[in-house]
Amino acid sequence: MNSQYQVTEVRDGQEPTIFVINGFLSESHKDVDDWLSVVDEIYPLQRVLHLDWPSFSFKKLFKFDSESKLKSAISLAISMVSAKAVLSKTLLDAVAGWKDAIHKAEEAGSWLAKYIDSQDSRTFVLMGHSLGARVSCHALKNLKRADSVHSMYLFGGAVSNKETWDGACANHPKLKVINCFSENDYVLKFLYKVGTLFTNTPVGLKYIPKEPETLIYNVDLSHIVNGHTTYKNKKVGTCLKERVKLAPKGYLFLDSSILLKAARISRFLPF
């Protein structure tokens, strides 16, 4: 297996296995406690894996170890030269890194598909945030083993809402796609649109249009998610828990009787 990708077992547990995948600037980030705050609300007994992929890091892109150090360096530079020049350079670096990471996410998806295909009869739930959602989608497109993924959660997904799902869903007829989006995501409003030359809108900002024979669930979390990095918390997990049931065989159901009580749901739900 390619050394630039690393699968780490976060914990052992029951099937289906939960795969969590971070997004932009998460490379080599090993702490997934934020993911567990969501996972534990919905799948508290499940096995959890984490995929680390070349999504860049603050140090690799900006030459600093963290966002706080980057901000300090920008403040210092602004005090010595023009703010416009410093911020322009930072934004250009961010956009260039984002565009490169979009392509790397697609490559990571192909790698993940091969990994899942090699896991015999195991089944998986994919949970991807930002470009991690793009990794999940490209894995789904490249999978050869039917029904190896029975549900996929997209959180602030950096994936076009014009994406077609009928082909992937045909290979995985029981697949459920749960698209969690927020209208408050300014990272997607800027970086994604610039990185894709304003050609489409990401699913992290807008519902996925319902297609025939697909089980797509759009969950509008704008009332509790106020930015791109605020999806992975207990409040989101609790919100989703109220509408997710894990049947004995591991298949996901949404309870339509309580569906409208805790979040605004788009009109494209398949009920």
PDB file of C-alpha atoms in Angstrom:
ATOM      1  CA  MET A   1       0.000   0.000   0.000  1.00  0.00           C
ATOM      2  CA  ASN A   2       1.158   3.549  -0.750  1.00  0.00           C
ATOM      3  CA  SER A   3       2.999   5.062   2.243  1.00  0.00           C
ATOM      4  CA  GLN A   4       1.410   8.495   1.756  1.00  0.00           C
ATOM      5  CA  TYR A   5      -1.876   7.001   2.974  1.00  0.00           C
ATOM      6  CA  GLN A   6      -2.239   5.633   6.480  1.00  0.00           C
ATOM      7  CA  VAL A   7      -5.170   3.808   8.046  1.00  0.00           C
ATOM      8  CA  THR A   8      -5.215   3.881  11.840  1.00  0.00           C
ATOM      9  CA  GLU A   9      -7.567   1.906  14.035  1.00  0.00           C
ATOM     10  CA  VAL A  10      -9.070   4.353  16.517  1.00  0.00           C
ATOM     11  CA  ARG A  11     -10.904   1.587  18.372  1.00  0.00           C
ATOM     12  CA  ASP A  12     -12.111  -1.960  17.887  1.00  0.00           C
ATOM     13  CA  GLY A  13     -15.805  -2.746  17.858  1.00  0.00           C
ATOM     14  CA  GLN A  14     -18.760  -4.086  15.955  1.00  0.00           C
ATOM     15  CA  GLU A  15     -19.492  -3.957  12.256  1.00  0.00           C
ATOM     16  CA  PRO A  16     -20.097  -1.925  10.190  1.00  0.00           C
ATOM     17  CA  THR A  17     -16.744  -0.170  10.455  1.00  0.00           C
ATOM     18  CA  ILE A  18     -16.832   3.625  10.602  1.00  0.00           C
ATOM     19  CA  PHE A  19     -14.211   5.356   8.425  1.00  0.00           C
ATOM     20  CA  VAL A  20     -13.538   9.001   9.387  1.00  0.00           C
ATOM     21  CA  ILE A  21     -11.739  11.223   6.881  1.00  0.00           C
ATOM     22  CA  ASN A  22     -10.599  14.770   7.571  1.00  0.00           C
ATOM     23  CA  GLY A  23     -10.296  17.529   5.003  1.00  0.00           C
ATOM     24  CA  PHE A  24      -7.932  20.328   3.963  1.00  0.00           C
ATOM     25  CA  LEU A  25      -4.887  21.035   6.195  1.00  0.00           C
ATOM     26  CA  SER A  26      -5.400  17.872   8.262  1.00  0.00           C
ATOM     27  CA  GLU A  27      -2.391  15.883   7.037  1.00  0.00           C
ATOM     28  CA  SER A  28      -0.655  13.952   9.853  1.00  0.00           C
ATOM     29  CA  HIS A  29      -3.324  15.123  12.299  1.00  0.00           C
ATOM     30  CA  LYS A  30      -3.783  12.064  14.530  1.00  0.00           C
ATOM     31  CA  ASP A  31      -6.278  13.373  17.094  1.00  0.00           C
ATOM     32  CA  VAL A  32      -9.808  12.330  16.077  1.00  0.00           C
ATOM     33  CA  ASP A  33     -11.605  13.050  19.358  1.00  0.00           C
ATOM     34  CA  ASP A  34     -13.723  15.621  17.525  1.00  0.00           C
ATOM     35  CA  TRP A  35     -14.931  12.874  15.188  1.00  0.00           C
ATOM     36  CA  LEU A  36     -15.764  10.610  18.126  1.00  0.00           C
ATOM     37  CA  SER A  37     -18.037  13.289  19.562  1.00  0.00           C
ATOM     38  CA  VAL A  38     -20.222  12.708  16.476  1.00  0.00           C
ATOM     39  CA  VAL A  39     -19.621   8.985  15.972  1.00  0.00           C
ATOM     40  CA  ASP A  40     -20.335   8.042  19.596  1.00  0.00           C
ATOM     41  CA  GLU A  41     -23.786   9.603  19.422  1.00  0.00           C
ATOM     42  CA  ILE A  42     -24.798   7.526  16.384  1.00  0.00           C
ATOM     43  CA  TYR A  43     -22.583   4.430  16.412  1.00  0.00           C
ATOM     44  CA  PRO A  44     -21.224   4.025  19.985  1.00  0.00           C
ATOM     45  CA  LEU A  45     -20.301   0.339  19.593  1.00  0.00           C
ATOM     46  CA  GLN A  46     -18.800   0.396  16.117  1.00  0.00           C
ATOM     47  CA  ARG A  47     -15.217  -0.142  15.051  1.00  0.00           C
ATOM     48  CA  VAL A  48     -13.612   3.155  13.947  1.00  0.00           C
ATOM     49  CA  LEU A  49     -10.779   3.722  11.457  1.00  0.00           C
ATOM     50  CA  HIS A  50      -9.105   6.984  10.442  1.00  0.00           C
ATOM     51  CA  LEU A  51      -7.619   7.666   6.995  1.00  0.00           C
ATOM     52  CA  ASP A  52      -4.709  10.095   6.849  1.00  0.00           C
ATOM     53  CA  TRP A  53      -4.111  11.362   3.312  1.00  0.00           C
ATOM     54  CA  PRO A  54      -1.878  14.101   1.765  1.00  0.00           C
ATOM     55  CA  SER A  55      -4.294  16.974   2.417  1.00  0.00           C
ATOM     56  CA  PHE A  56      -1.529  19.454   3.303  1.00  0.00           C
ATOM     57  CA  SER A  57      -0.843  20.859   6.753  1.00  0.00           C
ATOM     58  CA  PHE A  58      -0.279  24.371   8.041  1.00  0.00           C
ATOM     59  CA  LYS A  59       3.451  23.676   8.181  1.00  0.00           C
ATOM     60  CA  LYS A  60       3.615  22.299   4.646  1.00  0.00           C
ATOM     61  CA  LEU A  61       1.512  25.064   3.090  1.00  0.00           C
ATOM     62  CA  PHE A  62       2.391  28.119   5.162  1.00  0.00           C
ATOM     63  CA  LYS A  63       5.651  26.940   6.842  1.00  0.00           C
ATOM     64  CA  PHE A  64       4.031  27.198  10.289  1.00  0.00           C
ATOM     65  CA  ASP A  65       2.937  24.452  12.694  1.00  0.00           C
ATOM     66  CA  SER A  66      -0.481  25.837  13.525  1.00  0.00           C
ATOM     67  CA  GLU A  67      -3.131  28.361  12.613  1.00  0.00           C
ATOM     68  CA  SER A  68      -2.262  30.471  15.668  1.00  0.00           C
ATOM     69  CA  LYS A  69       1.421  30.725  14.657  1.00  0.00           C
ATOM     70  CA  LEU A  70       0.378  31.647  11.129  1.00  0.00           C
ATOM     71  CA  LYS A  71      -1.833  34.451  12.452  1.00  0.00           C
ATOM     72  CA  SER A  72       1.020  35.769  14.617  1.00  0.00           C
ATOM     73  CA  ALA A  73       3.393  35.763  11.655  1.00  0.00           C
ATOM     74  CA  ILE A  74       0.859  37.582   9.490  1.00  0.00           C
ATOM     75  CA  SER A  75       0.362  40.214  12.193  1.00  0.00           C
ATOM     76  CA  LEU A  76       4.122  40.730  12.464  1.00  0.00           C
ATOM     77  CA  ALA A  77       4.534  40.967   8.707  1.00  0.00           C
ATOM     78  CA  ILE A  78       1.674  43.454   8.434  1.00  0.00           C
ATOM     79  CA  SER A  79       3.391  45.678  10.992  1.00  0.00           C
ATOM     80  CA  MET A  80       6.430  45.865   8.713  1.00  0.00           C
ATOM     81  CA  VAL A  81       4.942  45.892   5.200  1.00  0.00           C
ATOM     82  CA  SER A  82       1.577  46.546   3.618  1.00  0.00           C
ATOM     83  CA  ALA A  83      -1.343  44.474   4.863  1.00  0.00           C
ATOM     84  CA  LYS A  84      -2.605  44.054   1.308  1.00  0.00           C
ATOM     85  CA  ALA A  85       0.623  42.433   0.130  1.00  0.00           C
ATOM     86  CA  VAL A  86       0.827  40.015   3.084  1.00  0.00           C
ATOM     87  CA  LEU A  87      -2.807  38.952   2.941  1.00  0.00           C
ATOM     88  CA  SER A  88      -2.709  38.580  -0.829  1.00  0.00           C
ATOM     89  CA  LYS A  89       0.266  36.222  -0.562  1.00  0.00           C
ATOM     90  CA  THR A  90      -1.457  34.186   2.161  1.00  0.00           C
ATOM     91  CA  LEU A  91      -4.678  33.899   0.183  1.00  0.00           C
ATOM     92  CA  LEU A  92      -2.834  32.934  -2.981  1.00  0.00           C
ATOM     93  CA  ASP A  93      -1.002  30.188  -1.073  1.00  0.00           C
ATOM     94  CA  ALA A  94      -4.279  28.958   0.426  1.00  0.00           C
ATOM     95  CA  VAL A  95      -6.095  28.867  -2.925  1.00  0.00           C
ATOM     96  CA  ALA A  96      -3.175  27.109  -4.649  1.00  0.00           C
ATOM     97  CA  GLY A  97      -2.984  24.539  -1.856  1.00  0.00           C
ATOM     98  CA  TRP A  98      -6.738  23.996  -1.934  1.00  0.00           C
ATOM     99  CA  LYS A  99      -6.773  23.408  -5.714  1.00  0.00           C
ATOM    100  CA  ASP A 100      -3.945  20.883  -5.390  1.00  0.00           C
ATOM    101  CA  ALA A 101      -5.683  19.175  -2.471  1.00  0.00           C
ATOM    102  CA  ILE A 102      -8.862  18.757  -4.564  1.00  0.00           C
ATOM    103  CA  HIS A 103      -6.916  16.543  -6.978  1.00  0.00           C
ATOM    104  CA  LYS A 104      -5.166  14.702  -4.140  1.00  0.00           C
ATOM    105  CA  ALA A 105      -8.574  13.973  -2.588  1.00  0.00           C
ATOM    106  CA  GLU A 106      -9.659  12.227  -5.778  1.00  0.00           C
ATOM    107  CA  GLU A 107      -6.476  10.139  -5.759  1.00  0.00           C
ATOM    108  CA  ALA A 108      -7.050   9.312  -2.092  1.00  0.00           C
ATOM    109  CA  GLY A 109     -10.565   8.159  -2.975  1.00  0.00           C
ATOM    110  CA  SER A 110      -9.188   5.723  -5.540  1.00  0.00           C
ATOM    111  CA  TRP A 111      -6.753   4.390  -2.939  1.00  0.00           C
ATOM    112  CA  LEU A 112      -9.498   4.029  -0.328  1.00  0.00           C
ATOM    113  CA  ALA A 113     -11.662   2.087  -2.789  1.00  0.00           C
ATOM    114  CA  LYS A 114      -8.869  -0.461  -3.262  1.00  0.00           C
ATOM    115  CA  TYR A 115      -8.435  -0.707   0.496  1.00  0.00           C
ATOM    116  CA  ILE A 116     -12.157  -1.370   1.064  1.00  0.00           C
ATOM    117  CA  ASP A 117     -12.279  -3.879  -1.805  1.00  0.00           C
ATOM    118  CA  SER A 118      -9.452  -5.795  -0.102  1.00  0.00           C
ATOM    119  CA  GLN A 119     -11.369  -6.135   3.188  1.00  0.00           C
ATOM    120  CA  ASP A 120     -13.306  -9.286   2.268  1.00  0.00           C
ATOM    121  CA  SER A 121     -16.854  -9.124   3.606  1.00  0.00           C
ATOM    122  CA  ARG A 122     -16.516  -6.074   5.892  1.00  0.00           C
ATOM    123  CA  THR A 123     -18.989  -3.256   5.409  1.00  0.00           C
ATOM    124  CA  PHE A 124     -18.273   0.419   5.996  1.00  0.00           C
ATOM    125  CA  VAL A 125     -19.838   3.735   6.900  1.00  0.00           C
ATOM    126  CA  LEU A 126     -17.864   6.638   5.405  1.00  0.00           C
ATOM    127  CA  MET A 127     -17.798   9.950   7.252  1.00  0.00           C
ATOM    128  CA  GLY A 128     -15.936  12.725   5.456  1.00  0.00           C
ATOM    129  CA  HIS A 129     -15.542  16.391   6.294  1.00  0.00           C
ATOM    130  CA  SER A 130     -14.766  19.029   3.638  1.00  0.00           C
ATOM    131  CA  LEU A 131     -12.343  17.468   1.147  1.00  0.00           C
ATOM    132  CA  GLY A 132     -12.672  14.267   3.177  1.00  0.00           C
ATOM    133  CA  ALA A 133     -16.205  14.096   1.760  1.00  0.00           C
ATOM    134  CA  ARG A 134     -14.664  14.322  -1.707  1.00  0.00           C
ATOM    135  CA  VAL A 135     -12.390  11.395  -0.807  1.00  0.00           C
ATOM    136  CA  SER A 136     -15.483   9.408   0.196  1.00  0.00           C
ATOM    137  CA  CYS A 137     -17.332  10.189  -3.026  1.00  0.00           C
ATOM    138  CA  HIS A 138     -14.418   9.187  -5.240  1.00  0.00           C
ATOM    139  CA  ALA A 139     -13.966   5.991  -3.234  1.00  0.00           C
ATOM    140  CA  LEU A 140     -17.610   5.161  -3.894  1.00  0.00           C
ATOM    141  CA  LYS A 141     -17.154   5.710  -7.638  1.00  0.00           C
ATOM    142  CA  ASN A 142     -14.177   3.343  -7.768  1.00  0.00           C
ATOM    143  CA  LEU A 143     -15.404   0.510  -5.548  1.00  0.00           C
ATOM    144  CA  LYS A 144     -15.731  -2.891  -7.184  1.00  0.00           C
ATOM    145  CA  ARG A 145     -17.262  -4.811  -4.274  1.00  0.00           C
ATOM    146  CA  ALA A 146     -21.018  -4.233  -4.267  1.00  0.00           C
ATOM    147  CA  ASP A 147     -22.675  -3.041  -1.045  1.00  0.00           C
ATOM    148  CA  SER A 148     -19.341  -2.679   0.726  1.00  0.00           C
ATOM    149  CA  VAL A 149     -20.461   0.828   1.765  1.00  0.00           C
ATOM    150  CA  HIS A 150     -24.033   1.068   2.979  1.00  0.00           C
ATOM    151  CA  SER A 151     -24.063   4.682   4.189  1.00  0.00           C
ATOM    152  CA  MET A 152     -22.021   7.811   3.675  1.00  0.00           C
ATOM    153  CA  TYR A 153     -22.093  11.040   5.681  1.00  0.00           C
ATOM    154  CA  LEU A 154     -20.916  14.250   4.036  1.00  0.00           C
ATOM    155  CA  PHE A 155     -20.125  17.111   6.443  1.00  0.00           C
ATOM    156  CA  GLY A 156     -19.483  20.448   4.746  1.00  0.00           C
ATOM    157  CA  GLY A 157     -18.721  18.465   1.624  1.00  0.00           C
ATOM    158  CA  ALA A 158     -16.377  19.944  -0.998  1.00  0.00           C
ATOM    159  CA  VAL A 159     -18.239  18.104  -3.741  1.00  0.00           C
ATOM    160  CA  SER A 160     -20.352  19.575  -6.519  1.00  0.00           C
ATOM    161  CA  ASN A 161     -24.097  19.391  -5.900  1.00  0.00           C
ATOM    162  CA  LYS A 162     -24.366  18.631  -9.619  1.00  0.00           C
ATOM    163  CA  GLU A 163     -22.612  15.307  -9.015  1.00  0.00           C
ATOM    164  CA  THR A 164     -24.567  12.343 -10.394  1.00  0.00           C
ATOM    165  CA  TRP A 165     -25.250   9.513  -7.965  1.00  0.00           C
ATOM    166  CA  ASP A 166     -27.217   7.017 -10.025  1.00  0.00           C
ATOM    167  CA  GLY A 167     -24.160   5.040 -11.192  1.00  0.00           C
ATOM    168  CA  ALA A 168     -22.639   4.628  -7.730  1.00  0.00           C
ATOM    169  CA  CYS A 169     -26.023   3.896  -6.198  1.00  0.00           C
ATOM    170  CA  ALA A 170     -26.699   1.225  -8.811  1.00  0.00           C
ATOM    171  CA  ASN A 171     -23.644  -0.670  -7.542  1.00  0.00           C
ATOM    172  CA  HIS A 172     -24.722  -0.101  -3.938  1.00  0.00           C
ATOM    173  CA  PRO A 173     -28.541  -0.246  -4.006  1.00  0.00           C
ATOM    174  CA  LYS A 174     -28.849  -0.064  -0.209  1.00  0.00           C
ATOM    175  CA  LEU A 175     -26.559   2.950   0.029  1.00  0.00           C
ATOM    176  CA  LYS A 176     -27.800   5.924   2.056  1.00  0.00           C
ATOM    177  CA  VAL A 177     -26.162   9.320   1.469  1.00  0.00           C
ATOM    178  CA  ILE A 178     -26.633  11.798   4.325  1.00  0.00           C
ATOM    179  CA  ASN A 179     -25.595  15.275   3.231  1.00  0.00           C
ATOM    180  CA  CYS A 180     -25.100  17.633   6.182  1.00  0.00           C
ATOM    181  CA  PHE A 181     -24.781  21.226   4.997  1.00  0.00           C
ATOM    182  CA  SER A 182     -24.763  24.764   6.367  1.00  0.00           C
ATOM    183  CA  GLU A 183     -25.374  28.080   4.681  1.00  0.00           C
ATOM    184  CA  ASN A 184     -22.842  29.634   7.110  1.00  0.00           C
ATOM    185  CA  ASP A 185     -19.778  27.978   5.568  1.00  0.00           C
ATOM    186  CA  TYR A 186     -17.615  30.832   4.302  1.00  0.00           C
ATOM    187  CA  VAL A 187     -14.620  28.596   3.574  1.00  0.00           C
ATOM    188  CA  LEU A 188     -16.665  26.771   0.947  1.00  0.00           C
ATOM    189  CA  LYS A 189     -18.150  30.030  -0.304  1.00  0.00           C
ATOM    190  CA  PHE A 190     -14.641  31.313  -1.048  1.00  0.00           C
ATOM    191  CA  LEU A 191     -11.993  28.573  -1.382  1.00  0.00           C
ATOM    192  CA  TYR A 192     -14.171  25.965  -3.058  1.00  0.00           C
ATOM    193  CA  LYS A 193     -15.660  28.325  -5.611  1.00  0.00           C
ATOM    194  CA  VAL A 194     -12.302  29.889  -6.472  1.00  0.00           C
ATOM    195  CA  GLY A 195     -10.678  26.452  -6.646  1.00  0.00           C
ATOM    196  CA  THR A 196     -13.336  25.224  -9.079  1.00  0.00           C
ATOM    197  CA  LEU A 197     -13.442  28.481 -11.064  1.00  0.00           C
ATOM    198  CA  PHE A 198     -16.994  29.228  -9.878  1.00  0.00           C
ATOM    199  CA  THR A 199     -18.384  26.379 -12.011  1.00  0.00           C
ATOM    200  CA  ASN A 200     -20.582  24.781  -9.334  1.00  0.00           C
ATOM    201  CA  THR A 201     -21.905  24.933  -5.778  1.00  0.00           C
ATOM    202  CA  PRO A 202     -20.665  22.446  -3.158  1.00  0.00           C
ATOM    203  CA  VAL A 203     -23.011  20.104  -1.305  1.00  0.00           C
ATOM    204  CA  GLY A 204     -21.694  21.627   1.927  1.00  0.00           C
ATOM    205  CA  LEU A 205     -23.670  24.779   1.102  1.00  0.00           C
ATOM    206  CA  LYS A 206     -26.751  23.356  -0.562  1.00  0.00           C
ATOM    207  CA  TYR A 207     -28.914  20.247  -0.817  1.00  0.00           C
ATOM    208  CA  ILE A 208     -28.190  17.447  -3.259  1.00  0.00           C
ATOM    209  CA  PRO A 209     -31.033  17.280  -5.808  1.00  0.00           C
ATOM    210  CA  LYS A 210     -32.958  14.040  -5.459  1.00  0.00           C
ATOM    211  CA  GLU A 211     -32.417  11.531  -8.246  1.00  0.00           C
ATOM    212  CA  PRO A 212     -34.618   8.515  -9.066  1.00  0.00           C
ATOM    213  CA  GLU A 213     -33.730   5.303  -7.256  1.00  0.00           C
ATOM    214  CA  THR A 214     -31.300   7.012  -4.851  1.00  0.00           C
ATOM    215  CA  LEU A 215     -31.617   7.357  -1.092  1.00  0.00           C
ATOM    216  CA  ILE A 216     -30.263  10.830  -0.486  1.00  0.00           C
ATOM    217  CA  TYR A 217     -31.047  12.662   2.737  1.00  0.00           C
ATOM    218  CA  ASN A 218     -30.290  16.380   2.989  1.00  0.00           C
ATOM    219  CA  VAL A 219     -29.942  17.719   6.522  1.00  0.00           C
ATOM    220  CA  ASP A 220     -29.704  21.497   6.893  1.00  0.00           C
ATOM    221  CA  LEU A 221     -27.604  22.193   9.999  1.00  0.00           C
ATOM    222  CA  SER A 222     -27.340  25.955   9.500  1.00  0.00           C
ATOM    223  CA  HIS A 223     -28.978  26.554  12.877  1.00  0.00           C
ATOM    224  CA  ILE A 224     -26.172  24.781  14.780  1.00  0.00           C
ATOM    225  CA  VAL A 225     -23.182  24.874  12.391  1.00  0.00           C
ATOM    226  CA  ASN A 226     -21.821  28.411  12.065  1.00  0.00           C
ATOM    227  CA  GLY A 227     -18.700  27.684  10.020  1.00  0.00           C
ATOM    228  CA  HIS A 228     -16.692  25.135   8.061  1.00  0.00           C
ATOM    229  CA  THR A 229     -14.853  23.713  11.068  1.00  0.00           C
ATOM    230  CA  THR A 230     -17.800  23.381  13.469  1.00  0.00           C
ATOM    231  CA  TYR A 231     -19.425  20.158  12.237  1.00  0.00           C
ATOM    232  CA  LYS A 232     -17.568  17.696  14.433  1.00  0.00           C
ATOM    233  CA  ASN A 233     -19.169  18.132  17.847  1.00  0.00           C
ATOM    234  CA  LYS A 234     -21.658  16.418  20.135  1.00  0.00           C
ATOM    235  CA  LYS A 235     -24.493  18.770  19.211  1.00  0.00           C
ATOM    236  CA  VAL A 236     -24.322  17.657  15.572  1.00  0.00           C
ATOM    237  CA  GLY A 237     -24.046  14.024  16.664  1.00  0.00           C
ATOM    238  CA  THR A 238     -27.098  14.358  18.897  1.00  0.00           C
ATOM    239  CA  CYS A 239     -29.057  16.034  16.108  1.00  0.00           C
ATOM    240  CA  LEU A 240     -28.281  13.178  13.729  1.00  0.00           C
ATOM    241  CA  LYS A 241     -28.870  10.524  16.402  1.00  0.00           C
ATOM    242  CA  GLU A 242     -32.476  11.611  16.677  1.00  0.00           C
ATOM    243  CA  ARG A 243     -33.073  10.532  13.106  1.00  0.00           C
ATOM    244  CA  VAL A 244     -30.692   7.602  12.625  1.00  0.00           C
ATOM    245  CA  LYS A 245     -31.342   4.011  13.597  1.00  0.00           C
ATOM    246  CA  LEU A 246     -28.861   1.168  13.193  1.00  0.00           C
ATOM    247  CA  ALA A 247     -30.716  -2.043  12.401  1.00  0.00           C
ATOM    248  CA  PRO A 248     -29.281  -5.459  13.434  1.00  0.00           C
ATOM    249  CA  LYS A 249     -27.688  -5.936  10.000  1.00  0.00           C
ATOM    250  CA  GLY A 250     -26.112  -2.512  10.117  1.00  0.00           C
ATOM    251  CA  TYR A 251     -28.391  -0.717   7.694  1.00  0.00           C
ATOM    252  CA  LEU A 252     -29.338   2.869   8.311  1.00  0.00           C
ATOM    253  CA  PHE A 253     -32.877   4.158   8.618  1.00  0.00           C
ATOM    254  CA  LEU A 254     -34.276   7.616   9.234  1.00  0.00           C
ATOM    255  CA  ASP A 255     -37.266   7.987  11.512  1.00  0.00           C
ATOM    256  CA  SER A 256     -39.713  10.139   9.572  1.00  0.00           C
ATOM    257  CA  SER A 257     -41.922  10.670  12.641  1.00  0.00           C
ATOM    258  CA  ILE A 258     -39.280  12.854  14.352  1.00  0.00           C
ATOM    259  CA  LEU A 259     -37.484  14.062  11.268  1.00  0.00           C
ATOM    260  CA  LEU A 260     -38.659  17.659  11.428  1.00  0.00           C
ATOM    261  CA  LYS A 261     -38.224  18.227  15.164  1.00  0.00           C
ATOM    262  CA  ALA A 262     -34.521  19.007  15.539  1.00  0.00           C
ATOM    263  CA  ALA A 263     -33.274  20.276  12.190  1.00  0.00           C
ATOM    264  CA  ARG A 264     -34.611  21.793   9.024  1.00  0.00           C
ATOM    265  CA  ILE A 265     -34.681  19.076   6.381  1.00  0.00           C
ATOM    266  CA  SER A 266     -34.758  19.785   2.663  1.00  0.00           C
ATOM    267  CA  ARG A 267     -37.804  18.897   0.608  1.00  0.00           C
ATOM    268  CA  PHE A 268     -35.842  16.282  -1.322  1.00  0.00           C
ATOM    269  CA  LEU A 269     -36.125  13.601   1.366  1.00  0.00           C
ATOM    270  CA  PRO A 270     -37.319  10.282  -0.123  1.00  0.00           C
ATOM    271  CA  PHE A 271     -40.513   9.817   1.905  1.00  0.00           C
TER     272      PHE A 271
END
